[in-house]
XYZ file of C-alpha atoms in Angstrom:
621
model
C 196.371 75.630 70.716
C 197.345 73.857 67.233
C 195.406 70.355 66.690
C 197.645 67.706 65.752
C 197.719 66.295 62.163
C 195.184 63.239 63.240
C 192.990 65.663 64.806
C 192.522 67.499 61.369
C 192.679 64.398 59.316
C 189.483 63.048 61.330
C 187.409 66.350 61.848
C 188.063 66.339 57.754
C 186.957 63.432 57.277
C 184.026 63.596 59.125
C 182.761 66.715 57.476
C 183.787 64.584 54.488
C 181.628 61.757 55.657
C 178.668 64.449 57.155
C 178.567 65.955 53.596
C 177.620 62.736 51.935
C 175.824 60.877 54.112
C 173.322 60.912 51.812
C 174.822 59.042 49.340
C 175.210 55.909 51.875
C 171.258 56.314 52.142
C 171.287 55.631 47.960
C 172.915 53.322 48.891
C 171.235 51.284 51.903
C 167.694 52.120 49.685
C 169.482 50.289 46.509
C 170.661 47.410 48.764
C 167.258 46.673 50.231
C 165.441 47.041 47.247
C 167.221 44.696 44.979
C 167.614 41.986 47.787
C 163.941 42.344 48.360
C 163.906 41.848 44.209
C 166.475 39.384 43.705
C 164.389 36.824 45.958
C 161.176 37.335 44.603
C 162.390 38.362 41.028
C 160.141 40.660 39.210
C 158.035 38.258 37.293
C 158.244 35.303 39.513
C 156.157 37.148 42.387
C 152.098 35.747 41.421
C 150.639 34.742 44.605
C 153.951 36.134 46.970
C 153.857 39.316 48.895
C 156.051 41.509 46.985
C 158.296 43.784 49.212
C 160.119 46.547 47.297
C 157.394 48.669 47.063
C 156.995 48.685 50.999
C 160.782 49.141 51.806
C 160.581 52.059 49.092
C 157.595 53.529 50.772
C 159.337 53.874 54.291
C 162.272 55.723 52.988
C 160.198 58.389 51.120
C 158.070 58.548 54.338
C 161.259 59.345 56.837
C 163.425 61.627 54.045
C 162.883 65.107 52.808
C 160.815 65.394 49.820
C 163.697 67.196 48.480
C 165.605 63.647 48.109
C 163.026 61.425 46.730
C 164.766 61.755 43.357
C 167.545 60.272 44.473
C 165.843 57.719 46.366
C 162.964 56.968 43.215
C 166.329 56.564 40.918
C 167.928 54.422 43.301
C 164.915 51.846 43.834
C 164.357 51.494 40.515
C 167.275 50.457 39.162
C 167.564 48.548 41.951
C 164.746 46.620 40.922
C 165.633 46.576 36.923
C 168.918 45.129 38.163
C 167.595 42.670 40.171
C 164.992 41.706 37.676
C 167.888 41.175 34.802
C 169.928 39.458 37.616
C 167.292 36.873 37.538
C 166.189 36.858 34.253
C 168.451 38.771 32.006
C 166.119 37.894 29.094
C 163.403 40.003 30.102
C 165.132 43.538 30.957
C 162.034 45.033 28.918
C 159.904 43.799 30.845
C 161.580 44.515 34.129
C 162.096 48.332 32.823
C 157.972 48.312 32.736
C 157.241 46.250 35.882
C 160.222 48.666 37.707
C 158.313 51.936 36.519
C 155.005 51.079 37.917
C 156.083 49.630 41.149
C 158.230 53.268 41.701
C 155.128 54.801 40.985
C 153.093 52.904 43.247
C 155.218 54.145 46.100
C 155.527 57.540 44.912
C 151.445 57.915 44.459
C 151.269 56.326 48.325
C 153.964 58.670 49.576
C 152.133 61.889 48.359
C 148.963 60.635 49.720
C 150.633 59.866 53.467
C 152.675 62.572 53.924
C 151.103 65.935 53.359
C 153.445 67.900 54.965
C 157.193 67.570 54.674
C 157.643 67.529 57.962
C 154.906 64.740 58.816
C 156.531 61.559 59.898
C 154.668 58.389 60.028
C 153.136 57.037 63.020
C 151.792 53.848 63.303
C 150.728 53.821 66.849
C 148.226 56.314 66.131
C 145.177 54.881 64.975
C 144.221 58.016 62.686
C 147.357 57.550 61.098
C 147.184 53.737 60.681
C 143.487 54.317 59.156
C 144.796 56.437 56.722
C 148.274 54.073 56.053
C 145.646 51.354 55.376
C 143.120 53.114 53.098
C 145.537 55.056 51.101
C 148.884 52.995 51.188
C 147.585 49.539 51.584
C 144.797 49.037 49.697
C 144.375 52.320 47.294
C 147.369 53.262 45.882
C 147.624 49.273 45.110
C 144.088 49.330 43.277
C 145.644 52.193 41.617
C 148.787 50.746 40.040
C 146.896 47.285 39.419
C 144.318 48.508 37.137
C 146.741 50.272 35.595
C 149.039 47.029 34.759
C 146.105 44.764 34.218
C 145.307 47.385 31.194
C 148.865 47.212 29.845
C 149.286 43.155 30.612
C 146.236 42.489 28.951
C 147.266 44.672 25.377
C 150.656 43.537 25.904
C 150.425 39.666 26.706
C 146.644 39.162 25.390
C 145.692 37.751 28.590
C 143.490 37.672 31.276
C 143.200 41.514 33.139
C 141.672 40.588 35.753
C 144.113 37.813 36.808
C 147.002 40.460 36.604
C 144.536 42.877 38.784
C 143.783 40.371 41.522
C 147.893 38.929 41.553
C 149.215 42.443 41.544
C 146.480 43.983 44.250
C 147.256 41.104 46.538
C 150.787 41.009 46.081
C 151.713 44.641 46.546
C 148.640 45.034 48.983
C 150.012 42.697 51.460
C 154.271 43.304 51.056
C 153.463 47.194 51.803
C 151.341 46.150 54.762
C 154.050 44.289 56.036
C 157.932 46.166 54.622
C 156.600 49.629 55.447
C 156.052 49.302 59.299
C 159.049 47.419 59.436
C 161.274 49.542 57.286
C 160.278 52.620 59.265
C 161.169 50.917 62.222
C 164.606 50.153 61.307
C 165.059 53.436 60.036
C 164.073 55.165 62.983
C 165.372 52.957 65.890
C 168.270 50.660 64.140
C 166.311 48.090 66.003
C 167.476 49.069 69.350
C 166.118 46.630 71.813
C 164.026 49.141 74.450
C 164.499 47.833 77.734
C 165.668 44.469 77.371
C 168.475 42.639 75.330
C 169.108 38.958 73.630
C 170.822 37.743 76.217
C 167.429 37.915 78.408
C 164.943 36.878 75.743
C 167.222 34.804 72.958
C 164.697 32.400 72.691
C 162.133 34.281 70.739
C 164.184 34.981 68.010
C 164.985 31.077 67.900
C 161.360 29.876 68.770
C 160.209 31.831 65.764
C 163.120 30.667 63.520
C 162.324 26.977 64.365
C 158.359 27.190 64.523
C 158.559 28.725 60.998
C 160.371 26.272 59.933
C 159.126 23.365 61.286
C 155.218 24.783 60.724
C 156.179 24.824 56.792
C 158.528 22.400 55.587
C 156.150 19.490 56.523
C 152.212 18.844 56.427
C 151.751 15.937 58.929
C 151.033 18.481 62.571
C 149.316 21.924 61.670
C 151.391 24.336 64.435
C 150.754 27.337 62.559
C 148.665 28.808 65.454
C 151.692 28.688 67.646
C 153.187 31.282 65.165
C 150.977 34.241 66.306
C 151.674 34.224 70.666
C 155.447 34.055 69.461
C 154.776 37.211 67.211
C 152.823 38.714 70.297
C 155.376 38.029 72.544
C 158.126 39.866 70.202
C 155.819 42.527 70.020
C 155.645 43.241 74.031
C 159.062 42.740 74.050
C 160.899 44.755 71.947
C 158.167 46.960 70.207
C 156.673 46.742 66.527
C 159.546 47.470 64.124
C 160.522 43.473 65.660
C 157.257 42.387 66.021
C 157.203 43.350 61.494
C 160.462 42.336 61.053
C 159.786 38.386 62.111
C 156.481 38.815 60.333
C 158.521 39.554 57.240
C 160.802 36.484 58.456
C 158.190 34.458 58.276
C 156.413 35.789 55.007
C 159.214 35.041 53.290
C 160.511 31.584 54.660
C 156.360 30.251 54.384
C 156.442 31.972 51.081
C 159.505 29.902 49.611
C 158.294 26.512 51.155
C 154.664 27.236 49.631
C 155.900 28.272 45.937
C 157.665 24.611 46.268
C 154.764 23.190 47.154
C 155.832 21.999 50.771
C 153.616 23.374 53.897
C 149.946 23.537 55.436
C 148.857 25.409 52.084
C 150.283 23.092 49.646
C 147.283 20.521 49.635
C 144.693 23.105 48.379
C 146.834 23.559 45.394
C 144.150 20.632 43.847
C 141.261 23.007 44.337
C 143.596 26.120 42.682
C 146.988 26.475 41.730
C 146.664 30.111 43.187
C 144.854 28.904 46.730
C 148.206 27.765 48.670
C 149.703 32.004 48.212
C 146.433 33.045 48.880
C 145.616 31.168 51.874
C 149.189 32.084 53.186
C 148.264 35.691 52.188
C 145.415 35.738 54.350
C 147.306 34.146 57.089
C 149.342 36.802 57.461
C 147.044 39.744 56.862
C 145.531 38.541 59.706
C 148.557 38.354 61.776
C 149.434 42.052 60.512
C 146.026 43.100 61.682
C 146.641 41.501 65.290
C 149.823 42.807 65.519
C 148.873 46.642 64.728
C 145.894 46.157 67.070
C 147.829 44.960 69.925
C 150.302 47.871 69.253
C 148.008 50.530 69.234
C 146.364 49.329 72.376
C 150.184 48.934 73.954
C 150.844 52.760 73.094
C 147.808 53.741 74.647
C 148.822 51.969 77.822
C 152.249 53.295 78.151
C 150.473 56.138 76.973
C 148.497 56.608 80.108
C 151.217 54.937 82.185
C 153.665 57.983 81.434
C 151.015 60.735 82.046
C 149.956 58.371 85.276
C 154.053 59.166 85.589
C 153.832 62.806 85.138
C 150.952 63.498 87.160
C 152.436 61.501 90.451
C 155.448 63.360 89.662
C 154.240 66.491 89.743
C 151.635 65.626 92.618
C 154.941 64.652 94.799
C 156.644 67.715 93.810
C 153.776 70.195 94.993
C 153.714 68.050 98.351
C 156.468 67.915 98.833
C 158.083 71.318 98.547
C 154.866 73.632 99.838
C 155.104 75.210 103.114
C 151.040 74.655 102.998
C 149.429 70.988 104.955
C 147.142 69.519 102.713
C 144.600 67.157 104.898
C 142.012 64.756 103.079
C 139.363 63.945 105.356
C 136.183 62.197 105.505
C 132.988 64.234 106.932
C 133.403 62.753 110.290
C 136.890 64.570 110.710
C 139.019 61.003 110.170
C 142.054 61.628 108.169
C 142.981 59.463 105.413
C 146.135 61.737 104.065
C 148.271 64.277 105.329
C 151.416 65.886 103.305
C 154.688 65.612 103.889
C 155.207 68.877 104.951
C 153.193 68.487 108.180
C 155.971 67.321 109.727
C 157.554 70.789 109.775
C 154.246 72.537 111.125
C 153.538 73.082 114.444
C 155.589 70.346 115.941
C 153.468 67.464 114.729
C 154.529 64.796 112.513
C 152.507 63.240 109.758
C 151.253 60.210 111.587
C 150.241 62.182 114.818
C 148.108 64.746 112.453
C 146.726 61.439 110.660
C 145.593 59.892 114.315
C 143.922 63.093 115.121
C 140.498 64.274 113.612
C 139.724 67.421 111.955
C 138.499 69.581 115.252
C 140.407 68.430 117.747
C 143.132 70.716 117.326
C 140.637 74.024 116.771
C 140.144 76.513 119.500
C 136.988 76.163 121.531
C 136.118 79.755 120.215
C 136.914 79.197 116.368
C 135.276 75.285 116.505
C 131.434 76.374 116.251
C 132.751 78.715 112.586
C 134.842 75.268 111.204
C 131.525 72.670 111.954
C 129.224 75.221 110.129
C 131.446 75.246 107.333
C 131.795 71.682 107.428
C 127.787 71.150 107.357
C 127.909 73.851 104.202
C 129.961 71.200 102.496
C 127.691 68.385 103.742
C 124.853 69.762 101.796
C 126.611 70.976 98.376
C 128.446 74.032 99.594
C 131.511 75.353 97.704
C 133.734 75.800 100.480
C 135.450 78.822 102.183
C 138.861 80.336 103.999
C 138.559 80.400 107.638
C 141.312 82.174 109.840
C 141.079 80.537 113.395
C 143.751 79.458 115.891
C 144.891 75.496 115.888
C 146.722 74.002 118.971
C 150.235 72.900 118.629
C 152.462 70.522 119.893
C 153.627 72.486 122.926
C 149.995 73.121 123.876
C 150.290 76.643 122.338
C 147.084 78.439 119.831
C 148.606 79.225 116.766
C 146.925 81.451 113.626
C 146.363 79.272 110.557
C 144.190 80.423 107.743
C 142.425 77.138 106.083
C 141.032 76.497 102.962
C 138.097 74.118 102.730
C 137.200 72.778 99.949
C 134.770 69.664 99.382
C 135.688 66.267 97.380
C 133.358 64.599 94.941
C 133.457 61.650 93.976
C 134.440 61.141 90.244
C 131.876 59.085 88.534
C 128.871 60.307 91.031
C 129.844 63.848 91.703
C 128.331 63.149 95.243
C 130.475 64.698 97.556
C 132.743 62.375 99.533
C 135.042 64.841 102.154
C 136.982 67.374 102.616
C 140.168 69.046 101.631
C 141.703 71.071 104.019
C 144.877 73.177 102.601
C 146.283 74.601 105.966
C 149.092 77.718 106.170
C 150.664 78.840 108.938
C 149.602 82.749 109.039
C 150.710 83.656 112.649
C 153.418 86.058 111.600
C 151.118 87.924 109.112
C 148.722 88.061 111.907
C 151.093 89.433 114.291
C 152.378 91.865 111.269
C 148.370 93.288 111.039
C 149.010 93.571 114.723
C 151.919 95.425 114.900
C 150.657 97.536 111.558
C 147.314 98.642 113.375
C 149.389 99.636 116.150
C 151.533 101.649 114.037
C 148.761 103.261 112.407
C 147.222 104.269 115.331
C 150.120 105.757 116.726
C 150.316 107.422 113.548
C 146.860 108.622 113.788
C 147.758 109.955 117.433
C 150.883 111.607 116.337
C 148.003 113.053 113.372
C 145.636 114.716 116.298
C 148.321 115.391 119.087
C 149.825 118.683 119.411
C 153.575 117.488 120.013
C 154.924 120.106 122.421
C 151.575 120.078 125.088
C 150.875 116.310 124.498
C 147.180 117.698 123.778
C 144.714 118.137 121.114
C 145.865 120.061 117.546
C 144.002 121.779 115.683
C 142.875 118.947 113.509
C 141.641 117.272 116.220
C 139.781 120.315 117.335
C 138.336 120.548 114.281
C 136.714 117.120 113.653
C 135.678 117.501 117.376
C 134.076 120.719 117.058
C 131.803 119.024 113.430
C 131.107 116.208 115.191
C 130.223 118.174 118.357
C 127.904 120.600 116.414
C 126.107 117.507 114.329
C 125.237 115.999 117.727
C 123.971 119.277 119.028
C 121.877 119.948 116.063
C 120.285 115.944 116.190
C 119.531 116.409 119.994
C 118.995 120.622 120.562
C 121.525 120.534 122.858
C 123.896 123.452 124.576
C 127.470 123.591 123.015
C 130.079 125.692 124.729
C 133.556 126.552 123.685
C 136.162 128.670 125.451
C 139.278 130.339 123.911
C 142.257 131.022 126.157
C 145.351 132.839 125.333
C 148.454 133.705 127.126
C 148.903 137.313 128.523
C 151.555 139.230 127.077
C 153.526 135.837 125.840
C 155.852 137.623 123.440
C 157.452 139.400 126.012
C 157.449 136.195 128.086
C 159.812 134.518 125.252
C 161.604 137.962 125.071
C 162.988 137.795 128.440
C 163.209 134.128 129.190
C 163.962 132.743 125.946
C 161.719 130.252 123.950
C 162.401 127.008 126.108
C 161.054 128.916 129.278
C 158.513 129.582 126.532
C 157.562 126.353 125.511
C 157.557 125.240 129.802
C 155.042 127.960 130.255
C 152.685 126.627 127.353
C 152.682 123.295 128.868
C 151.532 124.830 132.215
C 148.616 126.326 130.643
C 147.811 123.006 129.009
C 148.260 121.064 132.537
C 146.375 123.701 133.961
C 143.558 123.083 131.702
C 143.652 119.363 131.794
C 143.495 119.633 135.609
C 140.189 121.083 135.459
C 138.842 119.951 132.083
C 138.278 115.971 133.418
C 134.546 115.198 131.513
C 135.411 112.664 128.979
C 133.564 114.292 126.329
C 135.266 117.561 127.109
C 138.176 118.542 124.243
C 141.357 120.710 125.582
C 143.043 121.361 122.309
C 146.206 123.709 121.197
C 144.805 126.108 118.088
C 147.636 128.394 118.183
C 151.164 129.661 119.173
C 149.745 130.258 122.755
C 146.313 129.890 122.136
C 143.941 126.567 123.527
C 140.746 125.661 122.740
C 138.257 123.921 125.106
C 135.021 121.969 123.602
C 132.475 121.693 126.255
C 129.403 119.703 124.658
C 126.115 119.911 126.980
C 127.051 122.791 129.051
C 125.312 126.296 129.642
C 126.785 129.544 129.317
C 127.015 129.673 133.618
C 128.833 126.290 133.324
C 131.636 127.442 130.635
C 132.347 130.702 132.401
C 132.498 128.614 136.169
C 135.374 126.543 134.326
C 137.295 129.371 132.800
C 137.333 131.061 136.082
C 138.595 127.523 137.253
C 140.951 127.135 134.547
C 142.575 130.992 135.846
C 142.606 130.134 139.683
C 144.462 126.926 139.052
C 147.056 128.437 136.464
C 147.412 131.513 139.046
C 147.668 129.141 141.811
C 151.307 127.863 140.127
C 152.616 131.264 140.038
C 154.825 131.007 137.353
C 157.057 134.088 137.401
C 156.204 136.682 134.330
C 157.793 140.114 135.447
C 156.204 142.203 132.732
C 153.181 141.159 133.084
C 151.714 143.479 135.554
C 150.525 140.712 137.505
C 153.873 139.905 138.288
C 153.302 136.045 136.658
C 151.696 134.621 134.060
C 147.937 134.642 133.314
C 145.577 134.253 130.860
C 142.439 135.928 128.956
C 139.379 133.287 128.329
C 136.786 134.331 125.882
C 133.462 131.837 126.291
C 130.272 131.034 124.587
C 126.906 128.697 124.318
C 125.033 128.243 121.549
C 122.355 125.626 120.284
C 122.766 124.421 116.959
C 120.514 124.859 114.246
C 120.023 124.480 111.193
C 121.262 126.842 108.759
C 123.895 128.008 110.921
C 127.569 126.944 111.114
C 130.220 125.844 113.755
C 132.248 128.841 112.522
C 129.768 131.135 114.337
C 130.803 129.672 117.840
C 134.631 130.340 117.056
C 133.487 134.073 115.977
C 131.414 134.295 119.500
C 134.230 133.131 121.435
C 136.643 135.194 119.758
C 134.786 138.604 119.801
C 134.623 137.668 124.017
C 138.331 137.043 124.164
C 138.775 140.491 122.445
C 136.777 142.021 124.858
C 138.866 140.008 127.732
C 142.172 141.574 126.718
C 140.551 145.050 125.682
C 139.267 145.505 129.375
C 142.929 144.692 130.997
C 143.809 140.693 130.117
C 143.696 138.289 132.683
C 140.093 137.708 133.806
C 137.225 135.712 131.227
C 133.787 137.352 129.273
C 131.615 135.914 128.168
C 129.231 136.485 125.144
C 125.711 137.832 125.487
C 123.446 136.616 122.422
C 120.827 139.314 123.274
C 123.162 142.144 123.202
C 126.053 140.772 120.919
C 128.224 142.786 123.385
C 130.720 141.321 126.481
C 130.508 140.958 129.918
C 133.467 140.584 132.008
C 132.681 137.828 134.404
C 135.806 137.377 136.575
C 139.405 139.209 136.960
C 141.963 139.874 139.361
């Protein structure tokens, strides 16, 4: 896409106009400077407020120090050429008087803005401190001794007149062009909030009140000046509130140098009383006006973070999932979140009408009043998981979080806050999770195919199991079965008639094995395991002959096993723990008897004699 001819002629020209901007800022500083000259006039100032220096100031306070050459340059020959427009005469002169008021405002510019990028603030009071004791009434003191020196070798006159009528002078027009300069500068007088159309009286009132207070000496209405200034001030902000001050420092100044106005009559006491008195009177009206500004900013100060802190307050309520409750210790409500009306099925003003137990489980309410008493007394508060009724009559988890309230000048605490979250699907997550991980832990200890004990499970059995016999000297038995002739079994019926038969051994076991401390447990391909705590040797042997009847009695068909179905060998043993020995000895006794079973001809159970270390065969068919 090709921009048309006017397109390019404007973006041109307003690089054109972007690039030298800076010249129309020469330019504005040159116009306000020798208008501020040309209606004093360089020599004619003694007892006025003299305003160049002030307007100078503000634009070396808001421009880069890089372009304070330009600006210096431009504000003094302002003021040259305004001095020669006046009195053409007395350009040598005016080239003096122009060099030390540019360096007034140069001095005071280096001493208020340290850093480049420092802009002034006069709404601060650290900053106004330092505008008045370096810009106001230093840098002046400065400059004045230095041109009482050089008016007293040059016109052989008083230096201490020239000291006083330049300190006064300069001291008072920076005071009062600076603040009002900047304020210009930075806002271009904007009006913040309201307009003329609203408030076009002030402007008028103060026009007319000026006017009337000092064209004529018969009613003194000065004092009416000041709650017109005030009222500017509230307004529209200070740069206004400076700029009628100015207004009305330089109309009173005119009317006084004529001799007209409140100030004229002490003129018979001192030619130089009627500027000084009007001096004063509007020192004082500066130093209302910055007092009442800095005390404004600090209000809208605390009004915006008053603002921000609602604001944010309204956005936590607001958007949590969480019930925030304020109540006092006797459970009455006094606020309740927004977001209440999504909990539960209560809405904020039912939850307000309610107190703070009245919706707690019978069984969780004695836990929440000792908590509350802990807060009573100075406690810090604490999370308490109970259930809380709902609308439908229905106990649902929450997990609350008490905390207490103190009061913020006494610290003495005052109630409670309550933050309240619904936790009933985490709860029934734990729920679901500890059921998981027990299943997980019975899947751990289960032998899948029999539905019984593993061998993990036989083995924490069997430590526990010889702890306990150890602490109380008590019999532990054990018996070790194992399938007769099983590989041939899976040989001629395949391995899922194989894996029927195990479970038939394990039923057969479980059957007879009923004690609830007793252990049945898989070890093996076809070998079990049973864990018989307080039982003697007579005992174990009884139920392995028991075990062998009741697997015999199901006469599961096994034709190579000479019995003609299947059957089983059952090493047993009893031992009584002690120390120094190990469980591992009991799986070696039971073992070596199993041996012996199958040695002397399989299906029948022996037992292990401790005196003789040798087998007996107990039982066989």
């Amino acid at each position: 896409m090709i921009a048309s001819p006017s397109l390019r002629s404007g973006s041109k020209t307003f690089r054109l106009l972007r690039r030298w901007r800076f010249v129309l800022g020469y330019g504005n500083c040159f116009a306000a400077v020798f208008a501020a000259t040309v209606s004093i006039g360089l020599e004619d100032s003694e007892g006025l407020m003299w305003f160049a220096n002030g307007l100078l100031l503000a634009y070396l306070l808001l421009i880069p120090r890089w372009r304070w050459r330009g600006y210096i340059a431009s504000a003094f020959l302002a003021m040259l050429f305004g001095g020669i427009a006046v009195h053409p005469e007395r350009w040598r002169t005016g080239v003096v008087l122009s060099l030390l008021n540019v360096l007034e405002a140069l001095i005071a510019a280096q001493l208020l803005r340290r850093r480049s990028a420092q802009l002034p603030r006069f709404a601060d009071n650290r900053y106004l401190l330092r505008f008045t004791a370096l810009g106001v009434l230093l840098t002046p003191a400065m400059v004045a001794i230095l041109f009482a020196a050089i008016y007293s070798q040059w016109m052989h006159l008083s230096p201490w007149h020239a000291l006083i009528t330049w300190f006064i002078c300069d001291t008072l027009g920076i005071a009062v062009a600076t603040p009002a300069m900047v304020g210009l500068l930075q806002s271009g007088l904007k009006l913040p909030g309201c307009g003329w159309r609203s408030h076009w009286f002030c402007p008028l009132a103060i026009i007319a009140v000026t006017y009337f207070s000092f064209s004529q000496t018969r009613l003194p209405v000065l004092f009416l000046l000041y709650p017109l200034v005030a009222l500017v001030l509230f307004r529209f902000g200070l740069a206004w509130a400076t700029l009628s001050t100015l207004f009305i420092a330089a109309l009173g100044g005119w009317f006084t140098v004529r001799g007209q106005g409140p100030f004229a009559k002490m003129a018979i006491f001192s030619p130089i009383a009627p500027p000084v008195l009007l001096q004063l009177f509007l020192a004082s009206g500066i130093f209302m006006m910055y007092v009442a500004s800095s005390v404004m900013d600090a209000l809208k100060a605390s009004e915006r973070r008053l603002r921000e802190i609602a604001y944010l307050h309204e956005l936590v309520t607001e958007n949590t999932r969480d019930v925030i409750i304020l109540a006092d210790f006797d459970g009455q409500r006094s606020y309740v979140s927004n977001s209440a009306s999504d909990w539960a099925g209560w809405n904020r003003e039912e939850l307000l009408g309610l107190k703070s137990l009245d919706l707690v489980h019978p069984q969780d309410r004695p836990r929440a009043e000792s908590i509350f008493q802990s807060l009573r007394v100075g406690g810090q508060g604490s999370l308490l998981e109970c259930r809380m009724r709902n609308k439908r009559g229905m106990y649902v988890w929450v997990e609350a979080n008490i905390r207490p309230v103190h009061d913020p000048l006494t610290g003495v605490t005052i109630g409670i806050l309550n933050i309240v979250r619904d936790i009933s699907e985490r709860r029934q997550a734990e729920h679901d999770l500890k059921r998981a991980n027990a299943a997980l832990e019975a899947l751990a200890i289960t032998d899948p195919l029999t539905g019984i004990a593993n061998r993990r499970r036989f083995d924490q059995c069997m430590a526990r199991e010889w702890r306990r016999g150890m602490r109380e000297h008590g019999r532990l038995s054990l018996l070790l079965l194992d399938a007769d002739w099983f590989k041939s079994y899976n040989d001629t019926y395949g391995h899922i008639r194989g894996d029927s038969c195990l479970k038939q051994i394990a039923e057969a076991a479980q059957d007879v094995v009923t004690r609830p401390g007793d252990l049945i447990a898989r070890i093996g391909g076809e070998e079990f395991a049973v864990i018989l705590p307080n039982t003697t040797a007579h005992g174990a042997a009884e139920v392995a002959n028991q075990i062998c009847t009741e697997l015999r009695r199901r006469r599961l068909s096994h034709s190579t096993n000479p019995a003609g179905f299947v059957t089983i060998s059952i090493g047993c043993t009893t031992i009584v723990p002690a120390l120094g020995q190990h469980s591992s000895i009991l799986m070696q006794q039971a073992d070596d008897a199993l041996y012996a079973a199958k040695h002397a001809g399989r299906n029948q159970v022996c037992s292990y004699q401790e005196e003789t270390c040798a087998t007996t065969v107990l039982a066989a068919s």
